[in-house]
PDB file of C-alpha atoms and ligand atoms in Angstrom:
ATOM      1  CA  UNK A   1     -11.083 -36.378  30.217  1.00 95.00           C
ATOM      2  CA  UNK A   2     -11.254 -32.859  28.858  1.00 96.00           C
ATOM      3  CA  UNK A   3     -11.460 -29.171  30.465  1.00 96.00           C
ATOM      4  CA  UNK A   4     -13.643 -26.447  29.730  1.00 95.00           C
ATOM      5  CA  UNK A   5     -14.484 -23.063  30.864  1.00 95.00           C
ATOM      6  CA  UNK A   6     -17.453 -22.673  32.894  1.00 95.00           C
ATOM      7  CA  UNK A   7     -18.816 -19.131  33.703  1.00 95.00           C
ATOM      8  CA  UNK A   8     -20.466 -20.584  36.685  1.00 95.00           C
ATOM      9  CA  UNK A   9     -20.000 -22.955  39.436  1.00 96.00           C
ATOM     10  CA  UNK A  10     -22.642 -23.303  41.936  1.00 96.00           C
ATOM     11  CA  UNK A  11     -26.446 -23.317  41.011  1.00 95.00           C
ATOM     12  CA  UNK A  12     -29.287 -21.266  42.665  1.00 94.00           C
ATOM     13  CA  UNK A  13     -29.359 -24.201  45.137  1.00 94.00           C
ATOM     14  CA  UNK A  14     -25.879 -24.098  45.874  1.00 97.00           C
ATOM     15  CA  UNK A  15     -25.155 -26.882  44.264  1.00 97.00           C
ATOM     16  CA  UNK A  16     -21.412 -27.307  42.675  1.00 96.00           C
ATOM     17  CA  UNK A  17     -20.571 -29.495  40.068  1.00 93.00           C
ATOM     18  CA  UNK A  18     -16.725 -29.333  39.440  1.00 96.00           C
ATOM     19  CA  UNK A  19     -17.026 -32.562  36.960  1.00 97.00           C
ATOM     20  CA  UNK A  20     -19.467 -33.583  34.168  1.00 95.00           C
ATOM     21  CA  UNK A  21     -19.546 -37.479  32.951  1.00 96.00           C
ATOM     22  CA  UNK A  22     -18.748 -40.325  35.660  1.00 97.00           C
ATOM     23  CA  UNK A  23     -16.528 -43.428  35.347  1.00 97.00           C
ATOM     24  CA  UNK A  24     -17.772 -45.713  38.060  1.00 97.00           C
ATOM     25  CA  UNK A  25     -20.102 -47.281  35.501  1.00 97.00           C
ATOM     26  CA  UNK A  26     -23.395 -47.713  37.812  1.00 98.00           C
ATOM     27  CA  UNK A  27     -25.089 -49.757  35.066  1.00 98.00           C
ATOM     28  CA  UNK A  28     -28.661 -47.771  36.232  1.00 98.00           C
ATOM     29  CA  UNK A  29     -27.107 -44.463  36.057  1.00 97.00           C
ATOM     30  CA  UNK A  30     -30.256 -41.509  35.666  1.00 97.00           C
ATOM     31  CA  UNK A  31     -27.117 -39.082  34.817  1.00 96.00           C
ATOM     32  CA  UNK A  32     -26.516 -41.000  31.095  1.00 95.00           C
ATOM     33  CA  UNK A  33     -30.411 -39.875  30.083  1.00 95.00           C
ATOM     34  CA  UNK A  34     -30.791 -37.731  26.803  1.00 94.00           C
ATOM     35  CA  UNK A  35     -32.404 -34.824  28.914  1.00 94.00           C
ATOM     36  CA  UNK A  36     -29.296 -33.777  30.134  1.00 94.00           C
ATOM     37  CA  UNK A  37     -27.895 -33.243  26.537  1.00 92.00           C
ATOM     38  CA  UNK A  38     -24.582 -33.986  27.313  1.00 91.00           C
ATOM     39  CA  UNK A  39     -22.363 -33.436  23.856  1.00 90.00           C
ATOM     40  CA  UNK A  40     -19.636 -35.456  24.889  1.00 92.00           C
ATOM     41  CA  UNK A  41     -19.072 -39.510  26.261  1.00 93.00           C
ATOM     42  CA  UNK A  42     -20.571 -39.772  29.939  1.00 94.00           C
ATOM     43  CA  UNK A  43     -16.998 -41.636  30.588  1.00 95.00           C
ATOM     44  CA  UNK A  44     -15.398 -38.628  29.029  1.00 96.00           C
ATOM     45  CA  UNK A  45     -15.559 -36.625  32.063  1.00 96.00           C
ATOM     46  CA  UNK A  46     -15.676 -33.067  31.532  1.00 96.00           C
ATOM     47  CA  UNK A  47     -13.161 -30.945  34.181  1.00 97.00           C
ATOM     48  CA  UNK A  48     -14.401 -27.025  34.631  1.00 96.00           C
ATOM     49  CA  UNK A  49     -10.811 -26.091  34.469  1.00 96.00           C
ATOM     50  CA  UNK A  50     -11.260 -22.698  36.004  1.00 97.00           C
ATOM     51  CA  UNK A  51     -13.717 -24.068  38.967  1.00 97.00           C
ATOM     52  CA  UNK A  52     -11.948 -23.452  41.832  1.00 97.00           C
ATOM     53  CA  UNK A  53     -10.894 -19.901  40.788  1.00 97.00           C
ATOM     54  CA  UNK A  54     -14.682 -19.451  40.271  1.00 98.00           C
ATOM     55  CA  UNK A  55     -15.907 -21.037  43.809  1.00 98.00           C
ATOM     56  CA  UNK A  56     -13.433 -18.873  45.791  1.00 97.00           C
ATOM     57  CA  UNK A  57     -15.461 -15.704  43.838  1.00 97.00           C
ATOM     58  CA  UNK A  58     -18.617 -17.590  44.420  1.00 97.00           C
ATOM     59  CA  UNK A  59     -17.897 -18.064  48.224  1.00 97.00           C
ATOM     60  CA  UNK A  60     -16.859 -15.016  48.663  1.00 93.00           C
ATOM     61  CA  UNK A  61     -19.549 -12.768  47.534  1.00 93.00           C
ATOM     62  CA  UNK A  62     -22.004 -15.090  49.443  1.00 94.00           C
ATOM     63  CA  UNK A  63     -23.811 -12.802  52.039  1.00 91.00           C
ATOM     64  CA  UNK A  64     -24.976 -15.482  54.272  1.00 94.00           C
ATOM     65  CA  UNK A  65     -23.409 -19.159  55.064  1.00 96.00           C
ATOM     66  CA  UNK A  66     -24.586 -21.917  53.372  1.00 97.00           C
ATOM     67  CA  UNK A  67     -24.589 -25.404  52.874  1.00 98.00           C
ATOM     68  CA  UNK A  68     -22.687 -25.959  49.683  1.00 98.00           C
ATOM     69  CA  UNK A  69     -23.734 -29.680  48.029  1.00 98.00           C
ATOM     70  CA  UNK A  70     -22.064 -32.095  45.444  1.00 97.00           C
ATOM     71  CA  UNK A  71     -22.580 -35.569  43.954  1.00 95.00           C
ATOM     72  CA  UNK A  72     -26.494 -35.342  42.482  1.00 90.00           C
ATOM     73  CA  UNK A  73     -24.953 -35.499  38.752  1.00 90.00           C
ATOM     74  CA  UNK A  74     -21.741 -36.836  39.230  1.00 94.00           C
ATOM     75  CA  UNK A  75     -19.632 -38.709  41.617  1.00 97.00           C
ATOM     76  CA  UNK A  76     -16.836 -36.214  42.459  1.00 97.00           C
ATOM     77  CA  UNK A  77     -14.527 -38.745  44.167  1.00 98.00           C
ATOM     78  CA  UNK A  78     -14.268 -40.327  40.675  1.00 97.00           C
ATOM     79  CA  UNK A  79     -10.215 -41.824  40.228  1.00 96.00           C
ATOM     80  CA  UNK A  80      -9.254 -39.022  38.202  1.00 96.00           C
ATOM     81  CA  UNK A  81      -9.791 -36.988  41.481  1.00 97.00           C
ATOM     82  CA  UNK A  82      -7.066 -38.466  43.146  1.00 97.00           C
ATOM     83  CA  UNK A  83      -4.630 -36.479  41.122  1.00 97.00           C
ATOM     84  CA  UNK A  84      -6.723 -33.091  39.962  1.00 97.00           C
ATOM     85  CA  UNK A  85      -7.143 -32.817  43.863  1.00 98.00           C
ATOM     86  CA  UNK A  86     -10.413 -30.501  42.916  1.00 98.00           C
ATOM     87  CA  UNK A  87     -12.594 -31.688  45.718  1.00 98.00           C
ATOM     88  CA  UNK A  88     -10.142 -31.158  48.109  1.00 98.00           C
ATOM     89  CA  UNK A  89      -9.221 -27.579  47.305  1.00 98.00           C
ATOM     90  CA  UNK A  90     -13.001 -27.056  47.377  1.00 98.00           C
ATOM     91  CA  UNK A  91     -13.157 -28.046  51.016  1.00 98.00           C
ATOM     92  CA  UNK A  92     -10.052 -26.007  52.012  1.00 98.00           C
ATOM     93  CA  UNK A  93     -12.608 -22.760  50.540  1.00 98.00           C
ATOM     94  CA  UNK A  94     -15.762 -23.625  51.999  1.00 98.00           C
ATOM     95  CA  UNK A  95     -13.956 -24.313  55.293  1.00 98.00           C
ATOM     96  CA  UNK A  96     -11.730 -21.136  55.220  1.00 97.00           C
ATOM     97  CA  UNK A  97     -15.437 -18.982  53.921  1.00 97.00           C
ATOM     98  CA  UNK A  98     -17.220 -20.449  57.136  1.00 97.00           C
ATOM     99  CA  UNK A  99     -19.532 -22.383  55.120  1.00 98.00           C
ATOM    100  CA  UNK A 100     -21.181 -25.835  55.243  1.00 98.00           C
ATOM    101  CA  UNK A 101     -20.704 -28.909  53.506  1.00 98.00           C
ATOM    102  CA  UNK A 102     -22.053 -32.188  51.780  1.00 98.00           C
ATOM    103  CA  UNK A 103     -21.565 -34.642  49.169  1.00 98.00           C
ATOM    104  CA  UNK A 104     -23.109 -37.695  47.827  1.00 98.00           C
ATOM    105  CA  UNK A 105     -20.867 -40.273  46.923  1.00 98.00           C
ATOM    106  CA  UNK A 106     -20.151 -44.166  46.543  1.00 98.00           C
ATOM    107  CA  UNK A 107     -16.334 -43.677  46.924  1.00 98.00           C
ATOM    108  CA  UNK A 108     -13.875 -44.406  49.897  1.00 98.00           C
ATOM    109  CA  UNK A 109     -11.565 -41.953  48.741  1.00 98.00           C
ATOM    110  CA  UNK A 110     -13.745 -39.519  50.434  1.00 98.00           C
ATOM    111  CA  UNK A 111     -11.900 -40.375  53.100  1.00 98.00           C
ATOM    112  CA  UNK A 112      -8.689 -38.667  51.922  1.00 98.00           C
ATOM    113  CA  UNK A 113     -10.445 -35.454  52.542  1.00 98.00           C
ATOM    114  CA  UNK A 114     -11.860 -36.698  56.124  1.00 98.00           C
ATOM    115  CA  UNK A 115      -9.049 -33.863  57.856  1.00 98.00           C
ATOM    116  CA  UNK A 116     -11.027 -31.306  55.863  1.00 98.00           C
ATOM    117  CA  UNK A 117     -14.485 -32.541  56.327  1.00 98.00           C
ATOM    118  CA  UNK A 118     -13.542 -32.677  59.859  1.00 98.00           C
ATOM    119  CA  UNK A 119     -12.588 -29.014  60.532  1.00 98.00           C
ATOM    120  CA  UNK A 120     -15.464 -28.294  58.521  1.00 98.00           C
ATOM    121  CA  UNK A 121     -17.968 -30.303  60.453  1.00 98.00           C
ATOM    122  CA  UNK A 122     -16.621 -28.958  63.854  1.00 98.00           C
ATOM    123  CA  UNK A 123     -16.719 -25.418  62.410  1.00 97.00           C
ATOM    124  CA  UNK A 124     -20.213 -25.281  60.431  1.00 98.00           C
ATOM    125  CA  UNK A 125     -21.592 -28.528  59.942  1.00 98.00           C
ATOM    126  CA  UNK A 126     -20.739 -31.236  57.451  1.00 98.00           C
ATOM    127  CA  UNK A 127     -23.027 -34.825  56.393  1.00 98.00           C
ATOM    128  CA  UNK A 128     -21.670 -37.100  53.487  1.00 98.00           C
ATOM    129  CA  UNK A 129     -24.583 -39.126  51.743  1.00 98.00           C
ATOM    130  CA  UNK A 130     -23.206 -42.203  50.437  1.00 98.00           C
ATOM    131  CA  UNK A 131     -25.496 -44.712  48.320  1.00 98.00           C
ATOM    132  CA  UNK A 132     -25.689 -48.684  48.925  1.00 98.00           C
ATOM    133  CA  UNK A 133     -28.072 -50.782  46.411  1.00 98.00           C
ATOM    134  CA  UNK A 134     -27.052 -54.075  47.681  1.00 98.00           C
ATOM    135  CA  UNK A 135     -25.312 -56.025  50.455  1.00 98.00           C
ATOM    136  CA  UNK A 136     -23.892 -58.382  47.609  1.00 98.00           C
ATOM    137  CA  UNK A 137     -20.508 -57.294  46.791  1.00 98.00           C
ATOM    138  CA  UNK A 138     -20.380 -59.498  43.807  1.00 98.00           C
ATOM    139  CA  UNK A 139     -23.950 -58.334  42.618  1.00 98.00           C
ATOM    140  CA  UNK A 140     -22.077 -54.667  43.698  1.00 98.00           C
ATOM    141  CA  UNK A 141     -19.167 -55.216  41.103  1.00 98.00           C
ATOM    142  CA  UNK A 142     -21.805 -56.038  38.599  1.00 98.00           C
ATOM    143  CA  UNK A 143     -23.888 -53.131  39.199  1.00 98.00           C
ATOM    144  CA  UNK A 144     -21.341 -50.925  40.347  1.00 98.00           C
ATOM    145  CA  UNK A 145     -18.417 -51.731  38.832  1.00 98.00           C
ATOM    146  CA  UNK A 146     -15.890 -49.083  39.123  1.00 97.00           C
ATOM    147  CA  UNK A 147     -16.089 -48.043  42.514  1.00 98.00           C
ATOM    148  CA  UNK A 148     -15.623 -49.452  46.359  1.00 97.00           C
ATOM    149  CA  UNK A 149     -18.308 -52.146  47.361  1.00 98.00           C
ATOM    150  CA  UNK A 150     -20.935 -52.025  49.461  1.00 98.00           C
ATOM    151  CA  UNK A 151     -18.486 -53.483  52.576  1.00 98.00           C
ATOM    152  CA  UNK A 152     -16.068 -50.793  51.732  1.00 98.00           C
ATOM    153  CA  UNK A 153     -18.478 -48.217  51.825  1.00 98.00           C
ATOM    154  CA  UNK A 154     -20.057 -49.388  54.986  1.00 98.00           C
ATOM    155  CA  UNK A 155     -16.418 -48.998  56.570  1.00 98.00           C
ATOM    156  CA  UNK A 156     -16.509 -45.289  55.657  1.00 98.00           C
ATOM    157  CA  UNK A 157     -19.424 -44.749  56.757  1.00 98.00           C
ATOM    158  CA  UNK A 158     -18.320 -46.355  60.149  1.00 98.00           C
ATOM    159  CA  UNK A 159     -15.351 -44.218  59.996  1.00 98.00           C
ATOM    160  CA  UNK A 160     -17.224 -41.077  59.687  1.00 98.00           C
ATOM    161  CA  UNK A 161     -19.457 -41.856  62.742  1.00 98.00           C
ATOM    162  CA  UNK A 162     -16.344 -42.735  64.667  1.00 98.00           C
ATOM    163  CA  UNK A 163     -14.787 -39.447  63.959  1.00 98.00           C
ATOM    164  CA  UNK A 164     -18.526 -37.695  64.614  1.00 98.00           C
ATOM    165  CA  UNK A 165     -19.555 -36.800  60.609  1.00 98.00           C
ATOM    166  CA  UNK A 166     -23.040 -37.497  60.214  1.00 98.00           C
ATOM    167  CA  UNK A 167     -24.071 -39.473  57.604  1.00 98.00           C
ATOM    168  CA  UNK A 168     -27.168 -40.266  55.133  1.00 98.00           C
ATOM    169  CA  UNK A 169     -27.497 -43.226  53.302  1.00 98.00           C
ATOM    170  CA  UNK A 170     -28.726 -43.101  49.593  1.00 98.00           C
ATOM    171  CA  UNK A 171     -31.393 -46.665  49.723  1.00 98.00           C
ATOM    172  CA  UNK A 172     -31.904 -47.000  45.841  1.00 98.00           C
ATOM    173  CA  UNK A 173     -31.945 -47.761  43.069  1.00 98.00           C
ATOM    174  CA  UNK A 174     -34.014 -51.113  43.965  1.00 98.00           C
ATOM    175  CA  UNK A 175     -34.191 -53.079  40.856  1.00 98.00           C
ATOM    176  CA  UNK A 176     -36.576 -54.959  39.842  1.00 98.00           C
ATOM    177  CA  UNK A 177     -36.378 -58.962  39.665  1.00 98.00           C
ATOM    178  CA  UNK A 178     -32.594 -58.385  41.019  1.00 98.00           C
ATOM    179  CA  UNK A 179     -31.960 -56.606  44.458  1.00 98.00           C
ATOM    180  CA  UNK A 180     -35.828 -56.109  45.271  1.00 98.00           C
ATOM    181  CA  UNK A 181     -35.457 -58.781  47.929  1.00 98.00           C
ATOM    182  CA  UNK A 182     -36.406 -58.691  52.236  1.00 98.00           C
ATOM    183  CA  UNK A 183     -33.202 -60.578  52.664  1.00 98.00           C
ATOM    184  CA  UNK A 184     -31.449 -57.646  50.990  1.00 98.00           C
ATOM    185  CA  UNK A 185     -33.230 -54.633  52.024  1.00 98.00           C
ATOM    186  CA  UNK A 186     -32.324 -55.780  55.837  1.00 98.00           C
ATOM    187  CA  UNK A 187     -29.192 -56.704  55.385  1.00 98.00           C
ATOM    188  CA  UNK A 188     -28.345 -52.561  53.998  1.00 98.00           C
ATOM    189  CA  UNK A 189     -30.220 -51.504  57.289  1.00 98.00           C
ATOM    190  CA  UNK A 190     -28.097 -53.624  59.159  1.00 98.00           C
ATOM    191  CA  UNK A 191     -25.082 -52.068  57.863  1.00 98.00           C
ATOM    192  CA  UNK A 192     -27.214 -48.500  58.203  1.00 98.00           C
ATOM    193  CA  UNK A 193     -27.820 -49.382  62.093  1.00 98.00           C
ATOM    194  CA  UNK A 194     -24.538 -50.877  62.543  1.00 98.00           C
ATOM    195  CA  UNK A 195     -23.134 -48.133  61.208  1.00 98.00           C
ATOM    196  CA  UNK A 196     -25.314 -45.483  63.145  1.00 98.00           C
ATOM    197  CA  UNK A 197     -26.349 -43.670  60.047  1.00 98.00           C
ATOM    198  CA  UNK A 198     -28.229 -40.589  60.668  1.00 98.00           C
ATOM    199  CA  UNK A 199     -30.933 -41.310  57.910  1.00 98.00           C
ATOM    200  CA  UNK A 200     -31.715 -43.015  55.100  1.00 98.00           C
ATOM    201  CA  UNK A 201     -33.308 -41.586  51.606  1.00 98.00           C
ATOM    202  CA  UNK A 202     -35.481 -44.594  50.256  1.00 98.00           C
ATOM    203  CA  UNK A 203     -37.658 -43.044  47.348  1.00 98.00           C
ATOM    204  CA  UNK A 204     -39.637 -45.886  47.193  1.00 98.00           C
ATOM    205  CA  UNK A 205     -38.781 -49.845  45.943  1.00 98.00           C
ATOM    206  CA  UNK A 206     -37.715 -48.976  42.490  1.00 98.00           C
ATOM    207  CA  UNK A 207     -35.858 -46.907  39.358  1.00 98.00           C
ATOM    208  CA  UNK A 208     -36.205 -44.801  36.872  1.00 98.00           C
ATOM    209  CA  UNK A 209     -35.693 -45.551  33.051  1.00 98.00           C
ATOM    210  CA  UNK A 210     -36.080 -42.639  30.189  1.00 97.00           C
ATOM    211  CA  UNK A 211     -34.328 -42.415  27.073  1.00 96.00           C
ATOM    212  CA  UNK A 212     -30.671 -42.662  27.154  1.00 95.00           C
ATOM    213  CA  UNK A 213     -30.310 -44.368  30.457  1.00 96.00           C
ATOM    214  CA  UNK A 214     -32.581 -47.148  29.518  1.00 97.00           C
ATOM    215  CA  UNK A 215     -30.851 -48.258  26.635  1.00 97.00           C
ATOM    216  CA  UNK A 216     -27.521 -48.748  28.711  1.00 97.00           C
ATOM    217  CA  UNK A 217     -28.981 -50.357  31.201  1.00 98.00           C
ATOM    218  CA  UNK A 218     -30.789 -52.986  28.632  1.00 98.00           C
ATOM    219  CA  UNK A 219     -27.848 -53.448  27.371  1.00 98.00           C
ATOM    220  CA  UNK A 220     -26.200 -54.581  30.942  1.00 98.00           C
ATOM    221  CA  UNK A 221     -29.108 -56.800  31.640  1.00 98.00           C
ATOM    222  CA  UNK A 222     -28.388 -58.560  27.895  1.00 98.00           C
ATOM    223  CA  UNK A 223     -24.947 -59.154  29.101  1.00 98.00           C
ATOM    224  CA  UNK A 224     -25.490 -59.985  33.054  1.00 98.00           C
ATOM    225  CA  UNK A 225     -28.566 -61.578  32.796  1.00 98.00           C
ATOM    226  CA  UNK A 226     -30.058 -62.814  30.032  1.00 97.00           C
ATOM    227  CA  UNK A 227     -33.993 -62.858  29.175  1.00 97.00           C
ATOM    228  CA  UNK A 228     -34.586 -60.021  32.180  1.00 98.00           C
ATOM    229  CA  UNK A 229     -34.642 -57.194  29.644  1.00 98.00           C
ATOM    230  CA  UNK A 230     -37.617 -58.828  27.844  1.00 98.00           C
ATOM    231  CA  UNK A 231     -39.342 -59.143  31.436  1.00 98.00           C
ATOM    232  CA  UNK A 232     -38.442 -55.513  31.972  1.00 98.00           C
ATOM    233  CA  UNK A 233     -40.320 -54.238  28.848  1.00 97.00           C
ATOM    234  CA  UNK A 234     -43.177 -56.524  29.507  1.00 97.00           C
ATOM    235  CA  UNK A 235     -43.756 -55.272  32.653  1.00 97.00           C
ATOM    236  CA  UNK A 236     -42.696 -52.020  32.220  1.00 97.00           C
ATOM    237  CA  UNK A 237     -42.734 -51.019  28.610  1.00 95.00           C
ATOM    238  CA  UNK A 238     -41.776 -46.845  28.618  1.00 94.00           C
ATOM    239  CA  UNK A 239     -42.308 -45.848  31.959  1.00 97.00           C
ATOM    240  CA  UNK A 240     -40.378 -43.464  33.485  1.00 97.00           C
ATOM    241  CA  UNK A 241     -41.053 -44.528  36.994  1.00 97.00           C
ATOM    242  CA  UNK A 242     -40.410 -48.166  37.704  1.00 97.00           C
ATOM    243  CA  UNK A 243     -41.363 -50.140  40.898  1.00 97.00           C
ATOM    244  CA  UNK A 244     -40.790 -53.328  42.558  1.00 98.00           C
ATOM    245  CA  UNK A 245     -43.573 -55.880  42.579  1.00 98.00           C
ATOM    246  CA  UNK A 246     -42.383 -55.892  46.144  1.00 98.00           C
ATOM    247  CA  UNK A 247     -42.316 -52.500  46.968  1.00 98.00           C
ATOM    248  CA  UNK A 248     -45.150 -52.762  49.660  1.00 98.00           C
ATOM    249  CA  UNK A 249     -43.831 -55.153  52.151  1.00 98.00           C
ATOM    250  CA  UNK A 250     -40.227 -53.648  50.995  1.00 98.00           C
ATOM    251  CA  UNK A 251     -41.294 -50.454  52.311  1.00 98.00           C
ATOM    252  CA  UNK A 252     -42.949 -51.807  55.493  1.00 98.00           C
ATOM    253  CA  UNK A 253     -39.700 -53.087  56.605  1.00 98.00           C
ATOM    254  CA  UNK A 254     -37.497 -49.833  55.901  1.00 98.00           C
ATOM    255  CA  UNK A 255     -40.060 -47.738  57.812  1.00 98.00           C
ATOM    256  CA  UNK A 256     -40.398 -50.382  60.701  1.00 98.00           C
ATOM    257  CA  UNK A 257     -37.025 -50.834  61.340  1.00 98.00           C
ATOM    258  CA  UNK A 258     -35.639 -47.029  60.440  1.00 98.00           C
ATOM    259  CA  UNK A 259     -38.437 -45.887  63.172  1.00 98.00           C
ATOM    260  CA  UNK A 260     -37.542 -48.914  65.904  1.00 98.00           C
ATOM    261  CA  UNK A 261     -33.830 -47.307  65.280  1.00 98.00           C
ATOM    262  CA  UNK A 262     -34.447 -43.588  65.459  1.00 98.00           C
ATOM    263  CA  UNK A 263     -33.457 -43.394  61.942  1.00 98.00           C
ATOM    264  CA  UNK A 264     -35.022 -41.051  59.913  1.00 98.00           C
ATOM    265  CA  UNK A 265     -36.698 -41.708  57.030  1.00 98.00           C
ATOM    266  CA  UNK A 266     -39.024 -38.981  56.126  1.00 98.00           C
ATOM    267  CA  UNK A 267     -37.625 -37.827  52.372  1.00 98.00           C
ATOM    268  CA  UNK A 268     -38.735 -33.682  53.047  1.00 98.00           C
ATOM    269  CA  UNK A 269     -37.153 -34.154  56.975  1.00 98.00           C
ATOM    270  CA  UNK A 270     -34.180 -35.532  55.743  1.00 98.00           C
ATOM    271  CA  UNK A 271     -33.631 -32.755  52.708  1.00 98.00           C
ATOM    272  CA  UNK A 272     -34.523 -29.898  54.946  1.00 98.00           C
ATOM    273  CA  UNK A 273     -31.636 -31.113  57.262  1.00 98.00           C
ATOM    274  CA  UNK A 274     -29.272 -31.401  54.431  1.00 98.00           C
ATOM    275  CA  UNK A 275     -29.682 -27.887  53.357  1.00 97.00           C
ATOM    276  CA  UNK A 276     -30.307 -26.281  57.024  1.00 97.00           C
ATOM    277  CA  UNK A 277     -27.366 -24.530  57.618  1.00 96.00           C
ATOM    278  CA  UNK A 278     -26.186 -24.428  61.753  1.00 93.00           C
ATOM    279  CA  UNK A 279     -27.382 -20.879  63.088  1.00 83.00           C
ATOM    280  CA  UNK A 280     -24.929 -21.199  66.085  1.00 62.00           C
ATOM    281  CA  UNK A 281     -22.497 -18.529  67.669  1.00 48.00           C
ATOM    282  CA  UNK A 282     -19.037 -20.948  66.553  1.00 47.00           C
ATOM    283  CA  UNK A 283     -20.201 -20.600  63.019  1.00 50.00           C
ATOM    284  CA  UNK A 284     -17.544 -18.409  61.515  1.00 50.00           C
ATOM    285  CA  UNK A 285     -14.964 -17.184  58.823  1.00 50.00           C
ATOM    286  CA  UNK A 286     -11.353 -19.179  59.092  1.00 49.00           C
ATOM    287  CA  UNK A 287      -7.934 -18.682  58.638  1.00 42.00           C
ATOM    288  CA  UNK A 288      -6.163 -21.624  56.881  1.00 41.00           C
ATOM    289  CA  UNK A 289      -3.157 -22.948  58.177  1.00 35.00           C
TER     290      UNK A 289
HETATM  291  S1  SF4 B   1     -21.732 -42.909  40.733  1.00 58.07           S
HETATM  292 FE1  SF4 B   1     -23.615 -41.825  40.240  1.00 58.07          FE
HETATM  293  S2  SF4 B   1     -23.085 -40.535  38.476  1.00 58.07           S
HETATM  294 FE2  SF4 B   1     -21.494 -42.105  38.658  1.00 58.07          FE
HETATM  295  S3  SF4 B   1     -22.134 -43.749  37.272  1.00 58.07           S
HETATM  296 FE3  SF4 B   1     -22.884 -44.209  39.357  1.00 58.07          FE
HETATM  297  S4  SF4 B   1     -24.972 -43.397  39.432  1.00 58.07           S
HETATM  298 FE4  SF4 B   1     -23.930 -42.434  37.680  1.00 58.07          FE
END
C-alpha cells in the first residue's frame, strides 16, 4: 500500500474512488488491463491520502443531491479498509450532506458500515450491488480468492433486505468452458430470489479479455486448469468481447425467471435507478450525532 495526493475525488458521474489497485485477486479482473495505465502493482493499492478532506469539499459545494457511487474500479471493502476506516468516514459525509449512496462490492465487511448505510437509506436512498459468478464456493476460492464466497455474500445480501437496503446483483463474469453452466446460472437466481434482490445486471453470458488482464488470467487457467488456455485462444484468439457457447439458452433462463420473479433485468432500467436520486420532501441535510 502507498498514499498519494489526489486533486480530485469524485468524477463528472459522481463516481468516488478512494483506492486504486485491489487485493481480492478475481483471477478475470477488467481493472488489471494496460488501458488503465496504472504505474504501480494492481496489489499495491494506492490510498488518496487526502480523500476524505477532498469529498467533504466535494459534497459540500454540490448544488443538488446526488447519488454518490463506488466499486466500478476497485473493491473499496478491500482488508486494508478495515483499519484506514475510509469508506466509513465517506458514509458519515454523504449521510450528514443529504446525499445518496451505492457501492459495488464482493465483501461482507460491508456490513460493518450497515448503521450508516441504514440512516442513509432511510434519509435519501441507498442500494449496494454486490457481484456473484458462481454458486460453487470452491470454484469461488479459485476464482475469487481473497474475498467472502458466494454463500457469504448471499447472507449479506439477505441481511440487507432484512434491514430494507435494496440490493442489485452483479451476474458476470460467465466464463467460458467453467461457470457457463444452466445448473449454475439457476442456482445464483435462486440465491437472487431467495434473497429478494431488487435486480440483477447480466451483460450477457460472457467476459472480456484485452491486454493486461488477459495475460493474468492465462496465467490462472495454466495453473487451475490445464489445456483451457489453449481452448481459450482457439476459440477466441484477441477478442475483446468473449461469449459463452451457451449464452443463448443461458440468457433465456435469466430473463424467464428474473421476469416470473419481478426482478428486473433490463441493463438501462436498472442504471437509471442506480443513479436516480429520491425527489421526496424527507430528503434533507443532517446533523451527525
Ligand atoms: S473485486 Fe473487482 S477490482 Fe477487485 S480483483 Fe475482483 S474484479 Fe478486480
Amino acid at each position: 500500500m502507498h498514499y498519494i495526493n489526489a486533486k480530485t475525488i469524485l468524477s463528472s458521474k459522481n463516481g468516488m474512488n478512494l483506492y486504486r489497485g485491489c487485493s481480492h485477486g478475481c483471477i478475470y479482473c477488467d481493472s488489471r488491463s494496460k488501458i488503465y495505465n496504472m504505474n504501480h502493482d494492481f496489489e499495491d493499492i494506492e490510498v488518496k491520502e487526502n480523500g476524505i478532506r477532498l469529498l467533504k469539499n466535494a459534497l459540500k459545494r454540490k448544488r443538488e443531491k446526488v447519488m454518490i457511487g463506488t466499486g466500478s474500479m476497485t473493491d473499496p471493502y478491500i482488508p486494508l479498509e478495515s483499519n484506514l476506516k475510509f469508506m466509513r468516514e465517506s458514509l458519515e459525509l454523504i449521510y450528514k450532506y443529504g446525499h445518496g449512496f451505492t457501492c459495488i462490492t464482493k465483501s461482507d465487511l460491508i456490513l460493518r458500515d450497515l448503521d450508516l448505510i441504514k440512516k442513509i437509506n432511510e434519509n435519501t436512498k441507498a442500494v449496494v450491488q454486490m457481484t456473484l459468478t458462481t454458486a460453487d464456493d470452491e470454484l469461488c476460492k479459485i476464482l475469487e480468492p481473497n474475498v467472502c464466497t458466494t454463500k457469504e455474500r448471499v447472507n449479506v445480501l439477505k441481511t440487507l433486505n432484512e434491514n430494507n437496503i435494496p440490493t442489485i446483483v452483479w451476474l458476470c463474469p460467465i466464463l467460458p468452458y467453467i461457470n457457463d453452466t444452466e445448473e449454475n446460472i439457476n442456482q445464483i437466481l435462486d440465491y437472487c430470489i431467495d434473497a429478494n434482490v431488487k435486480g440483477i445486471l447480466c451483460f450477457g453470458m460472457g467476459m472480456t479479455l484485452r491486454e493486461g488482464n488477459r495475460e493474468y488470467f492465462y496465467k490462472k487457467l495454466d495453473e487451475h486448469f490445464p489445456g483451457l488456455k489453449e481452448r481459450y485462444r482457439r476459440t477466441y484468439r484477441n477478442s475483446y468481447g468473449i461469449k459463452s457457447p451457451n449464452n443463448k439458452k443461458l440468457m433465456k433462463i435469466f430473463l424467464q425467471r428474473t421476469d416470473e420473479h419481478g426482478i428486473m433485468n433490463n441493463i438501462e432500467d436498472i442504471f437509471e435507478y442506480l443513479h436516480e436520486f429520491p425527489s421526496h420532501e424527507s430528503t434533507k441535510q443532517t446533523t451527525l450525532m
